[in-house]
Short mmCIF file of C-alpha atoms in Angstrom, two decimals:
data_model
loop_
_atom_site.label_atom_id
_atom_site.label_comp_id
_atom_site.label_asym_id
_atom_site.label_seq_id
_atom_site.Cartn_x
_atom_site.Cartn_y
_atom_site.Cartn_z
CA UNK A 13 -30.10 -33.52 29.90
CA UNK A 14 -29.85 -30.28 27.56
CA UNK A 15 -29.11 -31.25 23.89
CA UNK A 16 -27.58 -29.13 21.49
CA UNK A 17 -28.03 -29.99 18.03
CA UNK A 18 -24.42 -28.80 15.52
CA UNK A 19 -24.56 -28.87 11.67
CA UNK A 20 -21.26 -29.46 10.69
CA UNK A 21 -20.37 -27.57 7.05
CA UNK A 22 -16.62 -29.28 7.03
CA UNK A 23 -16.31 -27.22 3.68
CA UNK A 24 -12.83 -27.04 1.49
CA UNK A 25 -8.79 -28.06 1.92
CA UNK A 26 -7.84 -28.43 5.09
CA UNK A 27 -11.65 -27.45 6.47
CA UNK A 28 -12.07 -31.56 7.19
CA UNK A 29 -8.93 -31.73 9.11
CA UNK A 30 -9.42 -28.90 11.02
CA UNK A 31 -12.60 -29.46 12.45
CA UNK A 32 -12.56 -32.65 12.88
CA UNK A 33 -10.13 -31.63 15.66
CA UNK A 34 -12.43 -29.66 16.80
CA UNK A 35 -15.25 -31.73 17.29
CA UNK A 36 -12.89 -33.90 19.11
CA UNK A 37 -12.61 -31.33 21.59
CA UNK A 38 -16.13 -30.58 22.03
CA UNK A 39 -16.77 -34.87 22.28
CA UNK A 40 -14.50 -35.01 25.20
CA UNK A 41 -16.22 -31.90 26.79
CA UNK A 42 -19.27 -33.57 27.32
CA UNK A 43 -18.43 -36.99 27.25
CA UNK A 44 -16.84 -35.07 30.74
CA UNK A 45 -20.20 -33.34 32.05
CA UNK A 46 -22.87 -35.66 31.86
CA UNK A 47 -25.11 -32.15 32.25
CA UNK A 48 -25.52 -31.65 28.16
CA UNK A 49 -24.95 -33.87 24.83
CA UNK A 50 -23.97 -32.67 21.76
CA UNK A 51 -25.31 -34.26 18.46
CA UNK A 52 -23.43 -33.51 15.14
CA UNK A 53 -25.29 -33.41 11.22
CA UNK A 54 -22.86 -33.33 8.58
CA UNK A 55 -23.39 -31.49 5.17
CA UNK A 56 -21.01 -31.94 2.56
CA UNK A 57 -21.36 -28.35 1.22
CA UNK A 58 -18.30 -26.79 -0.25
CA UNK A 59 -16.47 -26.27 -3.87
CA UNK A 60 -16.40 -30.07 -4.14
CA UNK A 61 -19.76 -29.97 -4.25
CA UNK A 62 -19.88 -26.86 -6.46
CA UNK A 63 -17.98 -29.04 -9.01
CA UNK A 64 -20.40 -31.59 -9.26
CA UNK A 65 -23.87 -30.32 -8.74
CA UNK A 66 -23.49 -26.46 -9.79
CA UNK A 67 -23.76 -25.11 -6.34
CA UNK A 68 -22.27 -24.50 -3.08
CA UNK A 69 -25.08 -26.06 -0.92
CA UNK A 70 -28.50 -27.65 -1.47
CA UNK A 71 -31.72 -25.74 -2.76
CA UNK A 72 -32.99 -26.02 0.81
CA UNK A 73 -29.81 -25.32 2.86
CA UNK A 74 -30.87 -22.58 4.29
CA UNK A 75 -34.20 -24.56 5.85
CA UNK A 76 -32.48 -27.50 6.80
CA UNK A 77 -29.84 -25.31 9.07
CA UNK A 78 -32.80 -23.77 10.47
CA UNK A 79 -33.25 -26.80 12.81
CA UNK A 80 -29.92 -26.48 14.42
CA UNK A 81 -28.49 -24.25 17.24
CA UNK A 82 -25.14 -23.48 15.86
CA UNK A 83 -22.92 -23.90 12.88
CA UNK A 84 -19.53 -25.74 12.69
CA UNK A 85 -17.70 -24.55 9.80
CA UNK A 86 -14.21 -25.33 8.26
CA UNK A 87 -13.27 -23.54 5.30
CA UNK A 88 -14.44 -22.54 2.20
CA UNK A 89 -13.03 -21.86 -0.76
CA UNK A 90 -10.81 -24.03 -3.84
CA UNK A 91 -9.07 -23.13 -6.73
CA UNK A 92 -11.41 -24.47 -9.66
CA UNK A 93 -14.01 -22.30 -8.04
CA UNK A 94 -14.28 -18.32 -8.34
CA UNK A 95 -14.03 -17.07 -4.68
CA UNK A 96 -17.13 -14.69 -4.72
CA UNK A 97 -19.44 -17.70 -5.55
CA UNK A 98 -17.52 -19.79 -2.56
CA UNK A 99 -18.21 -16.84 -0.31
CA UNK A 100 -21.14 -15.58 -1.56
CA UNK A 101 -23.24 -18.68 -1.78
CA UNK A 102 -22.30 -20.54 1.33
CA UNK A 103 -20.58 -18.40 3.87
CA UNK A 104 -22.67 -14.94 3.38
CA UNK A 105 -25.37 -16.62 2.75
CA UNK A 106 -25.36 -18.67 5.90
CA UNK A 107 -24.28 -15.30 7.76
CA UNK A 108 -27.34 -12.88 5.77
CA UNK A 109 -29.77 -15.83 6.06
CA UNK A 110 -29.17 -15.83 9.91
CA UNK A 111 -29.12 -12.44 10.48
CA UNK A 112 -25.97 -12.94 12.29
CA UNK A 113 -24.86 -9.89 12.56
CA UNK A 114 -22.01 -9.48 15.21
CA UNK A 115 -18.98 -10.95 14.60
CA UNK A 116 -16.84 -11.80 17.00
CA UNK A 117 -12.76 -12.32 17.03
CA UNK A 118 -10.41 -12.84 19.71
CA UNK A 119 -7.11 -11.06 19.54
CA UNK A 120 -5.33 -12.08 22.50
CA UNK A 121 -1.57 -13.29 22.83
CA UNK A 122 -1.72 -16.63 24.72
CA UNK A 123 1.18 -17.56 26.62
CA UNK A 124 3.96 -20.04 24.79
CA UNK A 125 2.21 -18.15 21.58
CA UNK A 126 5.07 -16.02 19.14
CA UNK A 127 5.30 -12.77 20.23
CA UNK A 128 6.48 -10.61 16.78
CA UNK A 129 6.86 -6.81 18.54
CA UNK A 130 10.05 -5.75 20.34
CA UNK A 131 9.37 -3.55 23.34
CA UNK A 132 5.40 -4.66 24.13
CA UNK A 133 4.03 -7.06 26.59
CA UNK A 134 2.25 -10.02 26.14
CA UNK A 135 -0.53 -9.09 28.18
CA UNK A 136 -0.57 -5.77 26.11
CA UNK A 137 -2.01 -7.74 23.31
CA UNK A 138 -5.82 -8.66 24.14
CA UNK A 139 -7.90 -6.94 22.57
CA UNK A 140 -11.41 -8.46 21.27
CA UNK A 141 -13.23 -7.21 17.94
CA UNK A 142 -16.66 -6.87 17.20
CA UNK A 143 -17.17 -6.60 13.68
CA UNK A 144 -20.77 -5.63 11.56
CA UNK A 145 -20.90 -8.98 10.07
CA UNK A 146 -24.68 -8.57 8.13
CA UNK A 147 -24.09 -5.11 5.85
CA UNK A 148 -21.21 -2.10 5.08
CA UNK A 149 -18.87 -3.10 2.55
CA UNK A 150 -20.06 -6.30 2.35
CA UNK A 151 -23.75 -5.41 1.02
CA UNK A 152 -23.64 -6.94 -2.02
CA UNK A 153 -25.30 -3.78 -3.45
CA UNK A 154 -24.27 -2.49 -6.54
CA UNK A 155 -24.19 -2.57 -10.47
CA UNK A 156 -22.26 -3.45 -13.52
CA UNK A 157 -22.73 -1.18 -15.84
CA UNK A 158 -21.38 -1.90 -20.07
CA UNK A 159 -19.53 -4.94 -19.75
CA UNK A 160 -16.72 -5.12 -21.85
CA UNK A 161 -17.06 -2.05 -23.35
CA UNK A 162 -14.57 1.10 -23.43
CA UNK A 163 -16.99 2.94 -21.07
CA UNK A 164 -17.14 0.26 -18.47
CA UNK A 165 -18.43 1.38 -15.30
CA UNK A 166 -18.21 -0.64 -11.85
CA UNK A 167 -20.46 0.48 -8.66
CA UNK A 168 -19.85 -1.13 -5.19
CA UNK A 169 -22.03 0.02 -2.50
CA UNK A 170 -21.49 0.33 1.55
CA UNK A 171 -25.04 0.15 2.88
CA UNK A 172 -24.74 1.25 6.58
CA UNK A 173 -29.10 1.54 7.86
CA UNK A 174 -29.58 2.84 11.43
CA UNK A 175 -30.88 -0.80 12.97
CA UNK A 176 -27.56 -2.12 11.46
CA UNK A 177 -25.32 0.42 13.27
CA UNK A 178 -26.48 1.01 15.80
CA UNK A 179 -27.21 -2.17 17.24
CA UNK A 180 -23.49 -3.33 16.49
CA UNK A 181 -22.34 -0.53 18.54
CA UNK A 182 -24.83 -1.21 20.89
CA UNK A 183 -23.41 -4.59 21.27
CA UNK A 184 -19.96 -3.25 21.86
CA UNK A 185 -21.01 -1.07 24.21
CA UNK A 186 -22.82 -4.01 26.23
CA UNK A 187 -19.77 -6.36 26.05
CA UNK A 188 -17.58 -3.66 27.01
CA UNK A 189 -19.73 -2.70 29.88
CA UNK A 190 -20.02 -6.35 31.14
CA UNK A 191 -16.07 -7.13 30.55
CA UNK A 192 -15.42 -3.56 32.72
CA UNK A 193 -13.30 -2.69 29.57
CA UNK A 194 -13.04 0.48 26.96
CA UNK A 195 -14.51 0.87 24.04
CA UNK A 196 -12.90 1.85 20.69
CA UNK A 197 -15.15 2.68 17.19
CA UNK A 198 -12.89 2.72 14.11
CA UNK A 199 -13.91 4.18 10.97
CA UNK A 200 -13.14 6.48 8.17
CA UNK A 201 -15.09 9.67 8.15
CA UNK A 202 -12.61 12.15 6.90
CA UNK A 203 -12.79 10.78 3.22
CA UNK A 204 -16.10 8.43 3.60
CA UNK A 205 -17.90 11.47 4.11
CA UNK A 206 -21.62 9.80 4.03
CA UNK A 207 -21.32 6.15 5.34
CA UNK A 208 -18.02 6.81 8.44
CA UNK A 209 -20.11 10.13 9.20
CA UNK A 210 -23.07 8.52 10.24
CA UNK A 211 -20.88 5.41 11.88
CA UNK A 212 -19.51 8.04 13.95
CA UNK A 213 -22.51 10.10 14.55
CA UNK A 214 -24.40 7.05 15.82
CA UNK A 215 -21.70 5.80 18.12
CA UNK A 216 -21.36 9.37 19.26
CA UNK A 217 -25.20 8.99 20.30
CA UNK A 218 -25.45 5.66 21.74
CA UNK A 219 -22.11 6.51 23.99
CA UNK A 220 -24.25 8.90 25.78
CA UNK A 221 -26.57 5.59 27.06
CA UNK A 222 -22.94 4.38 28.67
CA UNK A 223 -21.68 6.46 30.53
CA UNK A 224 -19.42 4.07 32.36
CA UNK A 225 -17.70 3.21 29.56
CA UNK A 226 -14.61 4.93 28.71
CA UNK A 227 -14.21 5.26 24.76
CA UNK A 228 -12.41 6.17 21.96
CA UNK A 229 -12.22 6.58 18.16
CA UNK A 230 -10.05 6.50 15.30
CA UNK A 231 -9.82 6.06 11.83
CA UNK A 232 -8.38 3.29 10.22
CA UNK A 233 -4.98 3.73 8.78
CA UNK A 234 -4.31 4.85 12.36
CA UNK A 235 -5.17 2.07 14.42
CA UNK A 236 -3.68 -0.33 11.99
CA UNK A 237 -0.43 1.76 13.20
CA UNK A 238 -1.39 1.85 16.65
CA UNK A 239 -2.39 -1.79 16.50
CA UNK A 240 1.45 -2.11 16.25
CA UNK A 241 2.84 0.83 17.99
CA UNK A 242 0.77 0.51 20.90
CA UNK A 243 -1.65 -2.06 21.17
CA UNK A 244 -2.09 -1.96 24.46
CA UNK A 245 -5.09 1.01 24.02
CA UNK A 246 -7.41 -1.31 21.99
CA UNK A 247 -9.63 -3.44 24.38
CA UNK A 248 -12.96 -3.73 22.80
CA UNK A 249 -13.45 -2.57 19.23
CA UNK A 250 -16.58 -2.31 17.11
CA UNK A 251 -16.10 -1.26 13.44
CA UNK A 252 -17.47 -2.12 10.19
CA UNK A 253 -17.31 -4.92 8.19
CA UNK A 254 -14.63 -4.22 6.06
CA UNK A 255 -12.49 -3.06 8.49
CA UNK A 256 -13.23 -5.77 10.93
CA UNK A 257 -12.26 -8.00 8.37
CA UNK A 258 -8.73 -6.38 7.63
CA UNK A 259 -7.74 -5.10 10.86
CA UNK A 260 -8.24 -8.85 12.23
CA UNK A 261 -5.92 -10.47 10.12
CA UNK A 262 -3.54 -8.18 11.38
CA UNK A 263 -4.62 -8.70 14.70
CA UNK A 264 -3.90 -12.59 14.14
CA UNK A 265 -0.46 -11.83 12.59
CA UNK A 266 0.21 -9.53 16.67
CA UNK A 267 -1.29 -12.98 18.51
CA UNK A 268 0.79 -15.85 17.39
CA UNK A 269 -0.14 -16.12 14.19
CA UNK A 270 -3.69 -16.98 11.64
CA UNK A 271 -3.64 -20.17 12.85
CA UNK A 272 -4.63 -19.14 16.01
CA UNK A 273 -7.54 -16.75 14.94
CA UNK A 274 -11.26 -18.27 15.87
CA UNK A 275 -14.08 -16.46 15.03
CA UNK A 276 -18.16 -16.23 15.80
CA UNK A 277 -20.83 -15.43 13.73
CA UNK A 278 -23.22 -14.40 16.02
CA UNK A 279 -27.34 -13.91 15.83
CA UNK A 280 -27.65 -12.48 19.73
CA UNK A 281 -31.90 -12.71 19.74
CA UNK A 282 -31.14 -16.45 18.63
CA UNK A 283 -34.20 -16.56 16.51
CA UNK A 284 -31.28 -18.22 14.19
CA UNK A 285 -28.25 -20.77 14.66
CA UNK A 286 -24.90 -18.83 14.90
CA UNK A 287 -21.83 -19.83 13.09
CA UNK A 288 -18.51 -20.72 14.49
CA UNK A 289 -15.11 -21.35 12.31
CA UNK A 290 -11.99 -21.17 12.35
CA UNK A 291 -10.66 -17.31 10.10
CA UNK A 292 -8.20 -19.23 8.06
CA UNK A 293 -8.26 -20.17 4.39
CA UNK A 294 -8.89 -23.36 3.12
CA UNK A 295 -5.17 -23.71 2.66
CA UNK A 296 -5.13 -25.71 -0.78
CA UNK A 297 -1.10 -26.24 -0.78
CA UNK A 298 -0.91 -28.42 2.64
CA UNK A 299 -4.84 -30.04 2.44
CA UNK A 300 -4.58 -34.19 2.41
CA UNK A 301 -1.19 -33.59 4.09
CA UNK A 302 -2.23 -33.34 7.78
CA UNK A 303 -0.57 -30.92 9.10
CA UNK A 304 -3.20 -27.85 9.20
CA UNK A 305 -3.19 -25.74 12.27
CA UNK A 306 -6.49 -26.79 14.09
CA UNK A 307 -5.72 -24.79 16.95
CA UNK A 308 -8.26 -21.89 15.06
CA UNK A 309 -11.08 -24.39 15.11
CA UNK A 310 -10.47 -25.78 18.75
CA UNK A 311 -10.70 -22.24 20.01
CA UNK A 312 -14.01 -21.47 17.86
CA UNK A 313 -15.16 -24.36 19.80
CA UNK A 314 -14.48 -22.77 23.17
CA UNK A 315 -17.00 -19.59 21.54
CA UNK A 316 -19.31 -22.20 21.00
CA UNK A 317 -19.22 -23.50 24.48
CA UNK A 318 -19.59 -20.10 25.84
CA UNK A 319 -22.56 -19.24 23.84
CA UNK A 320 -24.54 -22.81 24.63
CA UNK A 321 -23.62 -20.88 28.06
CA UNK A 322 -20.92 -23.24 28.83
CA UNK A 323 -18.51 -20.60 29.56
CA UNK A 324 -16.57 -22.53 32.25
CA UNK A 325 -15.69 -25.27 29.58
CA UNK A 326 -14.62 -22.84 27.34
CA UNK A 327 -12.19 -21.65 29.50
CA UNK A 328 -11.34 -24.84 30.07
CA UNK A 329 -10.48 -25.36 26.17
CA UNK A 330 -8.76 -22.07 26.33
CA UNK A 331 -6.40 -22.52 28.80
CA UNK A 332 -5.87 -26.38 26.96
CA UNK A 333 -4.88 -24.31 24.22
CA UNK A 334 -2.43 -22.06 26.44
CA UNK A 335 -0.90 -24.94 27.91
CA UNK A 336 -0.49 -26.67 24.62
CA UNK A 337 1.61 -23.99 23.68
CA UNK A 338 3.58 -23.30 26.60
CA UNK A 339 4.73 -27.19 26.27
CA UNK A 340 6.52 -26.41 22.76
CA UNK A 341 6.07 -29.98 21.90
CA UNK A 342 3.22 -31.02 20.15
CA UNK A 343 2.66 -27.82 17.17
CA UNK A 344 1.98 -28.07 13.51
CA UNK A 345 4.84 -26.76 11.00
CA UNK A 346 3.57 -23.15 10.58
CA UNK A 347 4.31 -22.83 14.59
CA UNK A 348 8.36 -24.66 14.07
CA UNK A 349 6.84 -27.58 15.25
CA UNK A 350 6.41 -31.22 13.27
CA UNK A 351 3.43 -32.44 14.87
CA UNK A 352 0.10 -33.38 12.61
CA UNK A 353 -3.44 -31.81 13.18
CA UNK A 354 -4.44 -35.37 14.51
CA UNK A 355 -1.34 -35.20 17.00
CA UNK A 356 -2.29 -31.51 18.18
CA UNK A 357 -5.82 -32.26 18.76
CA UNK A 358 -5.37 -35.58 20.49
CA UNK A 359 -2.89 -33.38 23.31
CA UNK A 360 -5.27 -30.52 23.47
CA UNK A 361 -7.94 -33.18 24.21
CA UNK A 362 -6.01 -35.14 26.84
CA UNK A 363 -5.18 -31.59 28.59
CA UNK A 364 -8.65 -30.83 29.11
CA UNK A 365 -9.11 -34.57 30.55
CA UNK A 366 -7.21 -33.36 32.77
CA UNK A 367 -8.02 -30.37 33.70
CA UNK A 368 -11.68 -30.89 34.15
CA UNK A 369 -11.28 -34.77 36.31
CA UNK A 370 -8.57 -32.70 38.69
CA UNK A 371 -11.30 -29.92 39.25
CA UNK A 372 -14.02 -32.29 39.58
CA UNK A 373 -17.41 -31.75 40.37
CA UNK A 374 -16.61 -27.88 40.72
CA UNK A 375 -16.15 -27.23 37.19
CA UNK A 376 -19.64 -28.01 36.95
CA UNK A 377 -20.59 -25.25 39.65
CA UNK A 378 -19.51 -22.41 37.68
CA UNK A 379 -21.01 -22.93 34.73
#
């Protein structure tokens, strides 16, 4: 029997609630195929424990994730805390550390999810991002030069190397090769006129290796328009990290909504463990309340499953989710319903009971 070994970082507000759902999920998916077991290690890393030792996670964090194949992870962040030391020493850490460098997030409309544009189709809202998750914007790189003083000076530094770019775009032009889908690069090069250049000159290369691959690029305030005005012409995207970052939130807002964003950290050579949480904050104002959204973190476990290469299960979980909301019964406040996290995850979970004993033994097959 294969085991899979899960560090679980529950993290901040409603991070606990959230992925406790979550694991829930994944219990019920193997307790279902007796093929592969799933063993969970929790760390109680977060602004809690910021509070009261003077840091985000252990000395030896970092070595004792090592040991795992993947990463469950709530939410970080708490007032009390400054949020560049909640990000910067636990989540980007955990992401640099890991070299996980593609990040991937789902922006599809499920069916029974809020649809917020007049005159597009559901279906012409799937569109899946790959963002540079391990450098760009989000370097770190930079200087702070006469604090305090009248001639203050702040530098902030996009680092963009050639292994960096060009094997993100090398990974979108893989996934969009296997999913028989375009390929759109967004970037910025008409005022970023070192870092977007190269972006664009090294996704103007590697497009030349694909020739199958229909593409396209634009730069950003554009296909935040487009995004809305025609979404339909965005199937996979790579971009940077910045972008990626921004441009997904509005991609959540198209699909029903942030509590329905999942995202995967990703190290593809899997030297390292890859990450999987749900996009959302830690959402201070409803945590202890139960009634967090853990929809996010449910579908974060389907990427999970379909990176153990369990991708038939995480279908499964998937199409739990869809059904979930087509029903219109059992939904947390922030989707008009008055259900609790416990009551959402408990219906997603008897769903895929469902769905997997009425398929039987051929679930199993596919996988």
């Amino acid at each position: 029997m294969k085991q899979f070994k899960i560090a679980v970082i529950a993290g901040d507000g409603i991070g606990p609630e959230v992925i406790n759902e979550g694991i829930k999920v994944l219990k019920k998916v193997a307790e279902l195929d007796s093929g592969f077991q799933l063993d969970f290690t929790y760390f109680p890393w977060g602004c809690e424990f910021y509070a009261e030792n003077g840091r985000m996670m252990d000395d030896d964090g970092i070595d004792k994730l090592k040991e795992f194949d993947a990463i469950y992870l709530g939410a970080v962040g708490f007032p009390g805390v400054p949020d560049h030391i909640s990000l910067w020493e636990l989540l980007l850490k955990i992401r640099k550390s890991f070299d996980q460098y593609v990040n991937i997030r789902p922006v599809t409309l499920l069916k029974g999810a809020h649809l917020p544009l007049v005159d597009v189709k559901r279906e012409d809202i799937d569109m899946l991002f790959i963002r540079e998750n391990s450098e760009g914007e989000y370097s770190g790189a930079g200087d702070w030069l006469f604090k305090g003083q009248e001639n203050e000076v702040v530098l902030q530094n996009g680092v963009f190397s050639r292994k960096g770019t060009e094997r993100i775009i090398r990974y979108g032009f893989e996934t969009a090769k296997k999913e028989g889908r375009s390929l759109t690069s967004i970037s910025k090069a008409n005022a970023l006129n070192y870092s977007m250049v190269f972006w664009d000159q090294v996704f103007e290369e590697v497009s030349k290796e694909y020739p199958e691959v229909e593409t396209a690029s634009y730069l950003v305030d554009a296909a935040a328009m487009l995004m809305i005005k025609d979404p339909k012409r965005f199937e996979v995207v790579v971009t940077s990290n910045l972008f990626g970052d921004i441009l997904t939130d509005l991609g959540a807002a198209l699909a029903g909504g942030i509590g329905l964003a999942a995202g995967a950290n990703i190290n593809p050579e899997r030297d390292f463990p890859s990450m999987f949480e749900p996009i959302h904050g830690s959402a201070p104002d409803i945590a202890g309340k139960g009634i967090g959204n853990p929809l996010a973190s449910i579908w974060s476990a389907s990427q999970m499953l379909d990176f153990f290469g369990y991708e038939g299960h995480g279908k499964i979980v998937l199409d739990s989710i869809e059904q979930l909301l087509l029903e219109d019964r059992v939904l947390t406040p922030d989707m008009n319903g008055t259900a609790t996290t416990s009551e959402v995850g408990n219906r997603v979970t008897e769903i895929i009971e469902s769905i997997i004993l009425s398929k039987g033994m051929a679930v199993k097959s596919r996988i």
